[in-house]
Amino acid sequence: MSISHWPEGERPREKLINLGAQALSDAELLAIFLRVGVKGRSAVDLARDLLSEFDGLRPLLEADRDTFCSAHGLGDAKYVQLQAALELSRRHLETLLMRGDALNSPIMVRRFLSAHLRDLGHEVFAALFLDSQHRVLRFEKLFTGTLDAAAVYPREVARRALALNAGAVIFAHNHPSGVAEPSDADRRITTRLIEALGLFDIRVLDHFVVGDGEVISFAERGWL
């Protein structure tokens, strides 16, 4: 049966309007994105098939173009739409952080950092530069490579912080392995950064390690 013939309260679009997006299942949200199904399968049926084929929503969203487009009912048009939607989501989070309010939401910071770092196939060291009122000035990816193999230079970080007139910094890097537990190298480089920036009265507020589904805070561990 076509979705248009379903009871109004069960149709994904009407359900979203009446109850909000959070009330929809992954399949229902995906069905709204797909818009139409395929012969003999409604958009919701197709969405369920795709979630089963890709083993969940995240693998589907992270699939490369060839893998995504090879699935029944998908193609370049859907791939482009999905990538645009994901980028809009990242930019929305960035806009919220950059709107001029003091940064006081650890949840928002975790979401932002996870959106930007979690799915990278290589290690990236980044920083949120803040002013003295803890308002975000800039988010920058500073170094690429493992912290052991590709050096993180405290002098360069301090130079960038001074150029932005930052009063505080939040550091973050990802672990492509998916395991967020900080290493000894992570702790050592954090200590060096705190010492270097401390010479200029620039505070290090936190260092987040982004893994697969988990973001660990040095501050919450009592390491700062």
Coordinates of C-alpha atoms in Angstrom, one line a residue:
M1 CA 0.0 0.0 0.0
S2 CA 1.3 3.5 -0.9
I3 CA 2.1 5.7 2.1
S4 CA -0.5 8.2 0.8
H5 CA -3.1 5.6 1.7
W6 CA -1.9 5.1 5.2
P7 CA -3.7 6.6 8.2
E8 CA -2.6 10.2 8.5
G9 CA -1.1 9.7 11.9
E10 CA 1.2 7.0 10.5
R11 CA 2.6 8.9 7.5
P12 CA 6.2 10.0 8.2
R13 CA 5.7 13.6 7.0
E14 CA 2.5 14.2 8.9
K15 CA 3.9 12.5 12.0
L16 CA 7.0 14.8 11.9
I17 CA 4.7 17.9 11.6
N18 CA 2.5 16.8 14.5
L19 CA 5.0 15.2 16.8
G20 CA 8.4 16.6 15.8
A21 CA 11.4 14.9 14.1
Q22 CA 12.5 13.2 17.3
A23 CA 9.4 11.0 17.3
L24 CA 10.3 9.3 14.0
S25 CA 12.3 6.1 13.6
D26 CA 15.4 6.0 11.5
A27 CA 13.4 4.3 8.7
E28 CA 10.7 7.0 8.8
L29 CA 13.3 9.8 8.7
L30 CA 15.1 8.1 5.8
A31 CA 11.8 7.6 4.0
I32 CA 11.2 11.3 4.0
F33 CA 14.6 11.8 2.5
L34 CA 14.0 9.2 -0.2
R35 CA 10.6 10.6 -1.0
V36 CA 9.5 7.6 -3.1
G37 CA 9.9 3.9 -3.0
V38 CA 10.4 1.4 -5.7
K39 CA 8.0 -0.9 -7.5
G40 CA 6.2 -2.9 -4.9
R41 CA 7.9 -1.2 -1.9
S42 CA 6.9 2.0 -0.2
A43 CA 9.5 4.6 0.8
V44 CA 9.4 3.3 4.4
D45 CA 9.9 -0.3 3.1
L46 CA 12.8 0.8 1.0
A47 CA 14.3 2.7 4.0
R48 CA 14.1 -0.4 6.1
D49 CA 15.7 -2.5 3.4
L50 CA 18.6 0.0 3.1
L51 CA 19.1 0.1 6.9
S52 CA 19.3 -3.7 6.9
E53 CA 21.6 -3.8 3.9
F54 CA 24.0 -1.2 5.4
D55 CA 23.7 -2.5 8.9
G56 CA 22.3 0.7 10.4
L57 CA 21.9 4.4 9.7
R58 CA 25.5 5.5 10.3
P59 CA 27.2 3.1 7.8
L60 CA 24.6 4.3 5.2
L61 CA 25.4 8.0 5.9
E62 CA 29.1 7.4 5.8
A63 CA 29.2 5.2 2.7
D64 CA 31.3 6.3 -0.2
R65 CA 29.7 7.3 -3.5
D66 CA 30.2 3.9 -5.2
T67 CA 28.9 1.9 -2.3
F68 CA 25.9 4.3 -1.7
C69 CA 24.9 4.4 -5.4
S70 CA 25.1 0.7 -5.9
A71 CA 22.2 0.1 -3.5
H72 CA 18.8 -0.4 -5.0
G73 CA 16.7 2.8 -5.1
L74 CA 19.7 5.1 -4.6
G75 CA 22.0 7.0 -7.0
D76 CA 24.0 10.1 -7.6
A77 CA 21.1 12.5 -7.0
K78 CA 20.4 11.0 -3.6
Y79 CA 24.1 10.9 -2.8
V80 CA 24.5 14.6 -3.6
Q81 CA 21.4 15.4 -1.5
L82 CA 22.7 13.4 1.4
Q83 CA 26.1 15.0 1.4
A84 CA 24.6 18.4 1.2
A85 CA 22.3 17.7 4.2
L86 CA 25.2 16.4 6.2
E87 CA 27.3 19.5 5.4
L88 CA 24.3 21.7 6.3
S89 CA 24.2 19.9 9.7
R90 CA 27.9 20.6 10.3
R91 CA 27.5 24.2 9.4
H92 CA 24.5 24.6 11.6
L93 CA 26.4 23.4 14.6
E94 CA 29.3 25.7 13.7
T95 CA 26.9 28.7 13.4
L96 CA 25.5 27.9 16.9
L97 CA 29.0 27.9 18.3
M98 CA 30.0 31.1 16.5
R99 CA 26.9 33.2 17.3
G100 CA 28.7 35.2 20.0
D101 CA 27.4 33.5 23.2
A102 CA 29.8 32.3 25.8
L103 CA 30.6 28.6 25.2
N104 CA 28.9 26.8 28.1
S105 CA 27.4 23.7 26.5
P106 CA 29.6 20.6 26.7
I107 CA 27.0 18.7 24.8
M108 CA 27.1 21.1 21.9
V109 CA 30.9 21.1 21.9
R110 CA 30.9 17.3 21.8
R111 CA 28.4 17.2 18.9
F112 CA 30.4 19.8 16.9
L113 CA 33.7 18.1 17.4
S114 CA 32.3 14.6 16.6
A115 CA 30.6 16.0 13.4
H116 CA 34.0 17.4 12.2
L117 CA 36.4 14.7 13.4
R118 CA 34.8 11.4 14.1
D119 CA 34.7 10.0 10.5
L120 CA 38.1 11.0 9.3
G121 CA 40.4 8.2 8.2
H122 CA 43.5 9.9 9.6
E123 CA 44.3 11.6 12.9
V124 CA 43.7 15.4 13.0
F125 CA 44.6 17.7 15.8
A126 CA 42.3 20.8 16.0
A127 CA 41.5 23.7 18.3
L128 CA 38.6 25.9 19.2
F129 CA 40.1 29.3 19.9
L130 CA 38.0 31.4 22.4
D131 CA 38.2 35.0 23.5
S132 CA 38.5 36.0 27.2
Q133 CA 34.7 35.6 27.6
H134 CA 34.9 32.1 26.2
R135 CA 33.1 33.0 23.0
V136 CA 34.3 31.1 19.9
L137 CA 36.7 33.0 17.6
R138 CA 37.7 30.2 15.2
F139 CA 37.8 26.4 14.8
E140 CA 40.9 25.2 13.0
K141 CA 42.4 21.9 12.1
L142 CA 46.1 22.4 12.9
F143 CA 48.0 19.2 12.4
T144 CA 47.5 15.9 10.6
G145 CA 48.9 12.5 11.5
T146 CA 49.3 10.6 14.7
L147 CA 50.6 12.5 17.6
D148 CA 53.7 10.3 17.7
A149 CA 54.5 10.5 14.0
A150 CA 53.4 14.0 13.0
A151 CA 54.5 16.5 15.6
V152 CA 52.1 19.0 17.3
Y153 CA 54.2 22.1 17.7
P154 CA 53.2 24.1 20.8
R155 CA 55.1 27.1 19.4
E156 CA 52.9 27.2 16.3
V157 CA 49.7 26.7 18.4
A158 CA 50.7 29.6 20.6
R159 CA 51.5 31.8 17.6
R160 CA 48.1 31.1 16.1
A161 CA 46.3 31.8 19.4
L162 CA 48.1 35.1 19.7
A163 CA 47.3 36.0 16.1
L164 CA 43.6 35.5 17.0
N165 CA 43.9 37.3 20.3
A166 CA 42.6 34.2 22.0
G167 CA 42.2 34.1 25.8
A168 CA 41.5 30.3 25.9
V169 CA 41.7 27.2 23.8
I170 CA 39.9 23.9 23.6
F171 CA 41.9 21.2 21.9
A172 CA 40.5 18.1 20.2
H173 CA 41.7 15.2 18.0
N174 CA 40.3 12.0 16.7
H175 CA 41.3 8.4 17.0
P176 CA 40.5 6.7 13.7
S177 CA 40.6 3.4 15.4
G178 CA 37.3 4.4 17.1
V179 CA 38.7 3.9 20.6
A180 CA 38.6 7.3 22.3
E181 CA 40.7 6.4 25.4
P182 CA 43.6 9.0 25.5
S183 CA 47.1 7.6 25.1
D184 CA 50.2 8.6 27.1
A185 CA 51.3 10.7 24.0
D186 CA 48.0 12.5 24.2
R187 CA 48.6 13.5 27.8
R188 CA 52.2 14.5 27.2
I189 CA 51.4 16.8 24.3
T190 CA 48.5 18.4 26.3
T191 CA 51.0 19.1 29.1
R192 CA 53.4 20.7 26.7
L193 CA 50.6 22.9 25.2
I194 CA 49.4 24.0 28.6
E195 CA 52.9 25.1 29.5
A196 CA 53.5 26.9 26.2
L197 CA 50.2 28.8 26.2
G198 CA 50.5 29.5 29.9
L199 CA 53.5 31.8 29.1
F200 CA 51.0 34.1 27.4
D201 CA 48.2 33.7 29.9
I202 CA 46.1 31.7 27.5
R203 CA 44.1 29.0 29.3
V204 CA 43.6 25.4 28.0
L205 CA 40.0 24.7 29.0
D206 CA 39.9 21.1 27.7
H207 CA 41.2 18.5 25.4
F208 CA 38.7 16.2 23.8
V209 CA 39.5 12.8 22.2
V210 CA 36.9 11.8 19.6
G211 CA 36.3 8.2 19.0
D212 CA 33.5 6.1 17.5
G213 CA 30.4 7.1 19.5
E214 CA 32.4 8.5 22.4
V215 CA 34.1 11.8 23.1
I216 CA 36.4 11.8 26.2
S217 CA 37.2 15.0 28.0
F218 CA 40.5 15.6 29.8
A219 CA 38.8 18.2 32.1
E220 CA 36.2 15.6 33.2
R221 CA 39.0 13.2 33.9
G222 CA 40.7 15.8 36.1
W223 CA 43.8 15.9 33.9
L224 CA 43.9 19.7 33.4

